[in-house]
Coordinates of C-alpha atoms in Angstrom, one line a residue:
Chain A
M61 CA 0.4 -2.8 46.9
S62 CA -0.4 -5.2 49.7
G63 CA 0.6 -4.0 53.1
R64 CA 1.5 -5.9 56.1
V65 CA -0.9 -5.6 59.1
I66 CA 0.9 -5.8 62.4
V67 CA -0.9 -5.7 65.7
I68 CA 1.1 -4.3 68.7
T69 CA -0.2 -5.9 71.8
S70 CA 0.8 -6.8 75.4
G71 CA -2.0 -7.8 77.6
K72 CA -0.8 -5.7 80.5
G73 CA -1.2 -2.0 80.3
G74 CA 1.5 0.5 80.7
V75 CA 4.3 -1.5 79.2
G76 CA 4.7 0.8 76.2
K77 CA 2.4 -0.5 73.5
T78 CA 1.5 2.9 72.3
T79 CA 5.0 4.3 72.6
T80 CA 6.2 1.3 70.6
N81 CA 3.5 1.9 68.0
A82 CA 4.4 5.6 67.6
N83 CA 8.1 4.9 67.3
I84 CA 8.0 1.9 65.0
G85 CA 5.5 3.7 62.8
T86 CA 7.6 6.8 62.6
A87 CA 10.8 4.9 62.0
L88 CA 9.2 2.9 59.2
A89 CA 8.0 6.1 57.6
R90 CA 11.4 7.7 57.9
A91 CA 12.7 4.6 56.1
G92 CA 10.5 5.6 53.2
K93 CA 7.6 3.2 53.8
K94 CA 4.0 4.2 53.7
V95 CA 2.6 3.7 57.1
V96 CA -0.8 4.0 58.7
M97 CA -1.4 3.5 62.4
I98 CA -4.8 2.5 63.8
D99 CA -5.6 3.3 67.4
T100 CA -8.2 0.7 68.4
D101 CA -8.2 1.8 72.1
L102 CA -11.7 3.2 71.9
G103 CA -12.5 5.5 74.8
L104 CA -8.8 5.6 75.9
R105 CA -7.0 6.9 72.9
N106 CA -3.5 8.1 73.3
L107 CA -1.6 7.4 70.1
D108 CA -2.6 10.9 68.8
L109 CA -0.9 12.4 71.9
L110 CA 2.4 10.6 71.4
L111 CA 2.5 11.8 67.8
G112 CA 1.4 15.3 68.6
L113 CA -1.7 15.0 66.4
E114 CA -4.4 15.5 69.0
N115 CA -5.5 18.8 67.6
R116 CA -5.8 17.6 64.0
I117 CA -8.3 14.8 64.5
V118 CA -11.6 15.5 62.7
Y119 CA -13.0 12.0 62.2
T120 CA -12.3 8.8 64.0
I121 CA -12.5 5.1 63.2
V122 CA -16.1 5.1 64.6
D123 CA -17.0 7.8 62.1
V124 CA -15.7 5.6 59.3
V125 CA -17.6 2.6 60.6
E126 CA -20.8 4.5 61.0
E127 CA -20.3 6.0 57.5
R128 CA -20.1 9.7 58.5
C129 CA -17.0 10.0 56.5
K130 CA -14.8 8.1 53.9
L131 CA -11.9 6.1 55.2
K132 CA -9.4 8.4 53.5
Q133 CA -11.0 11.5 55.1
A134 CA -10.4 10.1 58.6
L135 CA -6.6 9.6 58.1
V136 CA -4.6 12.3 59.8
K137 CA -1.3 13.1 58.2
D138 CA 1.8 13.4 60.4
K139 CA 3.2 16.9 60.9
K140 CA 6.7 16.0 59.6
N141 CA 6.4 12.9 57.6
P142 CA 3.9 12.7 54.7
N143 CA 4.4 8.9 54.6
L144 CA 2.8 8.6 58.0
C145 CA -1.0 8.6 58.9
L146 CA -3.1 8.0 61.9
L147 CA -6.6 6.6 62.1
A148 CA -7.6 7.8 65.5
A149 CA -9.9 6.0 68.0
A150 CA -13.1 7.7 69.2
Q151 CA -12.7 9.0 72.7
T152 CA -16.3 9.1 73.6
R153 CA -17.3 5.6 72.7
D154 CA -16.5 2.1 74.0
K155 CA -15.0 -1.0 72.5
S156 CA -18.4 -2.2 71.2
A157 CA -18.6 0.6 68.7
V158 CA -16.4 -1.3 66.2
T159 CA -16.7 -5.0 65.4
E160 CA -14.0 -7.5 64.4
E161 CA -15.5 -7.7 60.9
Q162 CA -15.4 -3.9 60.5
L163 CA -11.8 -3.7 61.6
K164 CA -10.8 -6.5 59.2
D165 CA -12.6 -4.6 56.4
I166 CA -10.7 -1.4 57.2
C167 CA -7.4 -3.2 57.3
E168 CA -8.1 -4.8 53.9
K169 CA -8.9 -1.5 52.4
L170 CA -5.8 0.2 53.9
K171 CA -3.5 -2.7 52.6
K172 CA -4.0 -1.4 49.1
D173 CA -2.5 2.0 49.8
F174 CA 0.1 1.4 52.6
D175 CA 3.1 -0.8 53.2
F176 CA 2.5 -1.1 56.8
I177 CA -0.7 -1.0 58.9
L178 CA 0.2 -0.9 62.6
V179 CA -2.7 -1.7 64.9
D180 CA -2.4 -0.3 68.4
C181 CA -4.2 -2.8 70.7
P182 CA -5.9 -1.9 74.0
A183 CA -4.7 -3.6 77.2
G184 CA -6.6 -6.7 78.2
I185 CA -7.8 -9.8 76.5
E186 CA -11.4 -8.8 76.0
Q187 CA -13.3 -7.7 72.9
G188 CA -10.9 -4.7 72.3
F189 CA -8.0 -7.2 71.9
Q190 CA -10.1 -9.5 69.7
N191 CA -11.0 -6.5 67.5
A192 CA -7.4 -5.3 67.2
V193 CA -6.1 -8.7 66.3
A194 CA -8.9 -9.4 63.8
G195 CA -7.3 -7.8 60.7
A196 CA -3.7 -8.6 61.5
S197 CA -1.4 -11.3 60.2
E198 CA 1.6 -10.5 62.3
A199 CA 1.9 -9.4 66.0
I200 CA 4.5 -7.7 68.2
V201 CA 4.1 -8.6 71.8
V202 CA 5.5 -5.9 74.0
T203 CA 6.6 -6.8 77.5
T204 CA 9.0 -5.6 80.2
P205 CA 11.3 -7.7 82.4
E206 CA 8.7 -7.6 85.2
M207 CA 6.8 -10.6 86.4
S208 CA 3.3 -9.3 85.8
A209 CA 4.1 -8.1 82.3
V210 CA 5.8 -11.4 81.3
R211 CA 2.9 -13.4 82.7
D212 CA 0.4 -11.4 80.7
A213 CA 2.6 -11.7 77.6
D214 CA 2.6 -15.4 78.0
R215 CA -1.2 -15.3 78.1
I216 CA -1.3 -13.1 75.0
I217 CA 1.1 -15.4 73.1
G218 CA -1.2 -18.3 74.0
L219 CA -4.2 -16.4 72.5
L220 CA -2.2 -15.4 69.4
E221 CA -1.1 -19.0 68.8
A222 CA -4.7 -20.0 68.7
K223 CA -5.5 -17.5 66.0
E224 CA -5.1 -18.9 62.5
E225 CA -4.8 -15.4 60.9
I226 CA -1.7 -14.6 63.0
K227 CA 1.1 -16.1 61.0
S228 CA 4.0 -14.9 63.2
Y229 CA 4.6 -13.0 66.4
K230 CA 7.7 -11.4 67.8
L231 CA 8.7 -10.3 71.3
L232 CA 9.7 -6.7 72.0
L233 CA 11.3 -6.3 75.4
N234 CA 10.8 -2.8 76.6
R235 CA 12.1 -0.7 79.5
V236 CA 15.2 -2.8 80.0
R237 CA 17.5 -1.5 82.7
P238 CA 21.0 -2.9 82.1
N239 CA 22.2 -1.7 85.5
L240 CA 19.5 -3.6 87.3
I241 CA 20.2 -6.6 85.2
K242 CA 23.9 -6.3 86.0
S243 CA 23.2 -6.2 89.7
N244 CA 20.8 -9.2 89.4
D245 CA 17.8 -7.1 90.4
M246 CA 16.0 -7.5 87.1
M247 CA 15.4 -10.5 84.9
S248 CA 17.7 -10.4 81.9
V249 CA 16.7 -10.4 78.2
D250 CA 17.7 -14.1 78.1
D251 CA 15.6 -15.0 81.1
V252 CA 12.5 -13.5 79.5
V253 CA 13.1 -14.9 76.1
E254 CA 13.7 -18.4 77.6
I255 CA 10.6 -18.2 79.8
L256 CA 8.4 -17.1 76.9
S257 CA 10.3 -19.1 74.2
A258 CA 9.5 -16.5 71.6
D259 CA 11.6 -14.8 68.9
L260 CA 12.9 -11.4 69.9
I261 CA 12.5 -8.4 67.6
G262 CA 13.8 -5.7 69.8
I263 CA 15.3 -4.7 73.2
I264 CA 14.5 -1.1 74.2
P265 CA 16.4 0.4 77.1
E266 CA 14.6 2.4 79.8
D267 CA 15.1 6.0 78.7
T268 CA 14.0 9.2 80.4
G269 CA 13.9 10.7 77.0
I270 CA 10.7 8.8 76.4
I271 CA 9.0 11.1 79.0
T272 CA 10.1 14.3 77.4
S273 CA 9.4 13.0 73.9
T274 CA 5.8 12.1 75.0
N275 CA 5.5 15.6 76.6
K276 CA 6.4 17.1 73.3
G277 CA 4.4 14.7 71.1
E278 CA 7.5 13.8 69.2
P279 CA 8.5 10.1 68.9
I280 CA 12.0 9.5 70.2
V281 CA 13.2 7.9 67.0
N282 CA 13.5 11.5 65.7
D283 CA 16.2 12.0 68.3
E284 CA 19.4 10.7 66.7
K285 CA 21.2 10.7 70.0
S286 CA 18.7 8.6 72.0
L287 CA 19.6 5.0 72.7
A288 CA 15.9 4.0 72.9
G289 CA 15.4 5.9 69.6
K290 CA 18.2 3.9 68.0
A291 CA 16.8 0.7 69.4
Y292 CA 13.3 1.5 67.9
N293 CA 14.9 2.3 64.6
N294 CA 16.6 -1.1 64.7
V295 CA 13.3 -2.7 65.3
A296 CA 11.8 -1.0 62.2
R297 CA 14.8 -2.2 60.1
R298 CA 14.3 -5.7 61.4
I299 CA 10.6 -5.5 60.4
I300 CA 11.6 -4.5 56.9
G301 CA 13.8 -7.6 56.8
E302 CA 17.3 -6.2 57.5
D303 CA 19.6 -8.2 59.7
V304 CA 20.5 -5.8 62.5
P305 CA 22.4 -6.9 65.6
F306 CA 20.9 -6.0 69.0
L307 CA 22.4 -2.9 70.6
N308 CA 24.9 -3.5 73.4
L309 CA 23.2 -1.9 76.3
E310 CA 25.9 -3.0 78.8
E311 CA 28.1 0.0 78.1
P312 CA 27.0 2.9 80.4
Q313 CA 25.7 5.8 78.4
G314 CA 25.6 9.5 79.1
V315 CA 27.9 11.9 81.0
M316 CA 26.9 10.8 84.5
A317 CA 27.5 7.2 83.8
K318 CA 30.9 8.0 82.4
I319 CA 31.8 10.0 85.5
K320 CA 30.6 7.1 87.6
K321 CA 32.7 4.7 85.6
F322 CA 35.7 6.9 85.9
F323 CA 35.5 7.1 89.6
S324 CA 34.7 3.5 90.2
G325 CA 37.5 2.6 87.9
L326 CA 39.9 4.6 90.1
T327 CA 39.1 2.6 93.1
G328 CA 38.8 -0.7 91.4
K329 CA 35.3 -1.1 92.8
E330 CA 33.7 -1.6 89.4
K331 CA 32.0 -4.9 89.3
Chain B
M80 CA 40.1 14.2 96.2
I81 CA 37.7 14.8 99.1
L82 CA 34.8 14.9 96.7
A83 CA 36.0 11.7 95.1
N84 CA 36.2 10.1 98.5
L85 CA 32.7 11.1 99.4
Y86 CA 31.5 9.9 96.1
N87 CA 33.0 6.5 96.7
K88 CA 31.6 6.3 100.1
V89 CA 28.1 7.0 98.8
L90 CA 28.6 4.7 95.9
G91 CA 29.9 2.0 98.3
F92 CA 26.9 2.4 100.5
F93 CA 24.6 1.8 97.5
R94 CA 26.6 -1.1 96.3
Q95 CA 26.3 -2.8 99.7
T96 CA 22.6 -2.5 99.9
E97 CA 22.4 -3.6 96.3
K98 CA 24.5 -6.7 97.0
E99 CA 22.3 -7.8 99.9
A100 CA 19.4 -8.0 97.6
E101 CA 21.1 -9.1 94.4
E102 CA 21.2 -12.8 95.3
S103 CA 17.5 -13.2 95.4
S104 CA 15.5 -10.5 93.7
K105 CA 16.0 -11.4 90.0
D106 CA 16.1 -15.2 90.6
T107 CA 13.1 -15.0 92.9
A108 CA 11.2 -13.2 90.1
R109 CA 12.3 -15.7 87.5
N110 CA 11.5 -18.7 89.7
R111 CA 8.1 -17.4 90.8
L112 CA 7.3 -16.6 87.3
R113 CA 8.2 -20.0 86.1
V114 CA 5.9 -21.6 88.6
V115 CA 3.0 -19.4 88.0
L116 CA 3.3 -19.8 84.2
M117 CA 3.4 -23.6 84.6
Q118 CA 0.2 -23.3 86.6
D119 CA -1.4 -21.0 84.0
R120 CA -0.4 -23.3 81.1
T121 CA -1.4 -26.6 82.7
N122 CA -4.4 -25.6 84.7
L123 CA -2.9 -27.2 87.8
T124 CA -3.8 -24.9 90.6
P125 CA -1.7 -24.8 93.9
E126 CA -4.6 -26.8 95.5
L127 CA -4.4 -29.5 92.9
M128 CA -0.6 -29.6 93.3
E129 CA -0.9 -30.0 97.0
R130 CA -3.4 -32.8 96.6
M131 CA -1.1 -34.5 94.2
R132 CA 1.8 -34.1 96.6
K133 CA -0.2 -35.6 99.5
E134 CA -1.3 -38.6 97.4
L135 CA 2.3 -39.2 96.4
V136 CA 3.5 -39.0 100.0
E137 CA 0.9 -41.6 100.9
L138 CA 1.9 -43.9 98.0
L139 CA 5.6 -43.6 98.4
S140 CA 5.6 -44.0 102.2
K141 CA 4.9 -47.7 101.6
Y142 CA 8.4 -48.1 100.2
V143 CA 10.6 -45.6 101.9
E144 CA 10.6 -43.6 105.1
M145 CA 10.9 -40.0 104.0
D146 CA 10.6 -36.5 105.2
K147 CA 7.0 -36.0 104.4
E148 CA 7.1 -32.2 104.8
A149 CA 10.1 -31.8 102.6
L150 CA 8.8 -33.7 99.6
E151 CA 8.9 -31.3 96.7
L152 CA 6.7 -31.6 93.7
N153 CA 7.3 -29.0 91.0
L154 CA 6.3 -28.4 87.4
E155 CA 9.2 -27.4 85.3
Q156 CA 9.7 -26.4 81.7
D157 CA 12.5 -27.9 79.7
G158 CA 12.2 -26.3 76.3
E159 CA 8.8 -27.3 74.9
Q160 CA 8.5 -30.1 77.4
V161 CA 6.7 -29.7 80.7
A162 CA 8.0 -32.0 83.4
L163 CA 6.9 -32.9 86.9
M164 CA 9.9 -32.9 89.1
L165 CA 9.7 -34.8 92.3
S166 CA 12.3 -34.5 95.0
I167 CA 12.0 -36.8 98.1
P168 CA 14.4 -36.6 101.0
V169 CA 14.7 -40.2 102.2
I170 CA 15.3 -40.6 105.9
R171 CA 15.8 -44.3 105.8
A172 CA 15.3 -47.1 103.4
K173 CA 12.6 -49.4 104.8
D174 CA 13.6 -53.0 105.3
E175 CA 12.0 -55.9 103.5
D176 CA 9.6 -56.8 106.2
E177 CA 8.3 -53.3 106.6
I178 CA 7.7 -53.0 102.9
K179 CA 6.0 -56.3 102.7
A180 CA 3.8 -55.4 105.6
A181 CA 2.8 -52.1 104.0
L182 CA 2.1 -53.8 100.7
E183 CA 0.1 -56.6 102.4
A184 CA -2.0 -54.1 104.2
D185 CA -2.6 -52.6 100.8
E186 CA -3.4 -55.9 99.2
K187 CA -6.1 -56.6 101.6
E188 CA -7.9 -53.6 100.2
E189 CA -7.2 -54.2 96.6
E190 CA -6.3 -57.5 95.1
S191 CA -3.6 -57.3 92.5
S192 CA -1.1 -59.8 91.3
E193 CA 1.2 -57.0 90.1
D194 CA 2.0 -55.9 93.6
E195 CA 4.4 -58.8 94.1
E196 CA 6.5 -57.5 91.2
D197 CA 6.7 -54.2 92.8
E198 CA 7.8 -55.8 96.0
E199 CA 10.8 -57.5 94.3
E200 CA 11.9 -54.3 92.6
E201 CA 11.7 -52.4 95.8
T202 CA 14.0 -54.7 97.8
E203 CA 16.6 -54.3 95.1
T204 CA 16.5 -50.5 95.2
G205 CA 16.6 -50.5 99.0
S206 CA 20.4 -50.4 99.1
E207 CA 20.9 -47.9 96.3
D208 CA 21.3 -44.2 96.7
D209 CA 18.5 -41.6 97.1
E210 CA 18.4 -40.5 93.6
D211 CA 17.8 -43.9 92.3
L212 CA 15.1 -44.4 94.8
D213 CA 13.4 -41.3 93.5
D214 CA 13.5 -42.5 90.0
N215 CA 12.3 -45.9 90.9
S216 CA 9.5 -44.5 93.0
E217 CA 8.4 -42.6 90.0
D218 CA 8.4 -45.9 88.1
K219 CA 6.3 -47.3 90.9
D220 CA 4.0 -44.5 90.4
N221 CA 3.5 -45.7 86.8
S222 CA 3.1 -49.3 87.7
E223 CA 0.7 -48.4 90.4
E224 CA -1.4 -46.5 87.8
K225 CA -1.3 -49.5 85.6
S226 CA -2.5 -51.8 88.3
E227 CA -5.2 -49.5 89.1
D228 CA -6.2 -49.5 85.5
S229 CA -6.3 -53.2 85.4
D230 CA -8.4 -53.2 88.5
E231 CA -10.9 -50.9 86.8
V232 CA -11.0 -53.3 83.9
K233 CA -11.7 -56.2 86.2
D234 CA -14.4 -54.3 87.9
S235 CA -16.1 -53.5 84.7
D236 CA -15.8 -57.2 83.7
K237 CA -17.5 -58.2 86.9
K238 CA -20.3 -55.8 86.2
E239 CA -20.9 -57.2 82.8

């Protein structure tokens, strides 16, 4: 087996890297793939929380590097899906505790046993980013339709293009709000794609379900009804190589939206 | 029915406030972002752009009378290509004598045989519309650069 190493990065913090990682990882595992996620955000780990695995961590990536345990011992199995593992970051150390070479080495070893190695990258473009990218050959750049996130994504894309090991990168547009786009208060998907001139791998709508799913430590892809969950599932299918059309986010979803539509339809005020 | 009425009123209120902002907000974001990304990608800071703008005003003023404050110089992206877009509101086309005078004043400082060619071209474009003037002034820009280059060559020759 020779797994694909995909780094999930963004430059800017808070755009949904870790959420994206948890959901794509879970979705790939649900599709029957063997997946391991590496949290490289040393000192600020969170992937464990989103997966609800925070109480199961015994060893971290730093323990592996400093040879206090074997690589396999440090892999935490997911509660539900035996195909899914997490290699957690150390919470008490900083980015210098692991080097680019060491991360590359860990990725190489994991490639033998897993179909997908998803690397959760810290925010920023410093050493933490360099480490996370070191072992990867593909990248997913997460951004939102906000100026600061798009600008940082552009910077990240520039850095990725300069890296020989990165063979391809794709754009994932997160926290899209169709209503705001409709009222011209948010840049559209096309706007962002045009500005960054990058290939799109997913459009994820803003979804309050993400908050509750994070609260529970349960990725939203497990929720069949969630639109964001569906969108993440589609991203996973595209990664596997399926040709999946992008979700139509234009149609209002949910009961409130339907009521709204009904009323505005009555008065003909609907734009 | 009363409820529905109320709902619509509330909805209408929000729509109104939305509409006031809708013209700009998204387009503003997109345009600001485009500009800032161009600057990031080309290393042309706002200071450098302003300097380039001033130099262009100085140069082009020899040929046309323009609104110096309104001259716009922007970096734009067209696919993979980055372009410098120059927009010059022309107040009045200068007449032949004025252009000659401006160029002669220039010639005193730097001797160049190519300036005469510029002069001829300029009188031709004088009667054409603004857009053409813009294009031609950009051409001038190039020829000016060329003449400067050739000056440099001459200078170095002299030194040798």
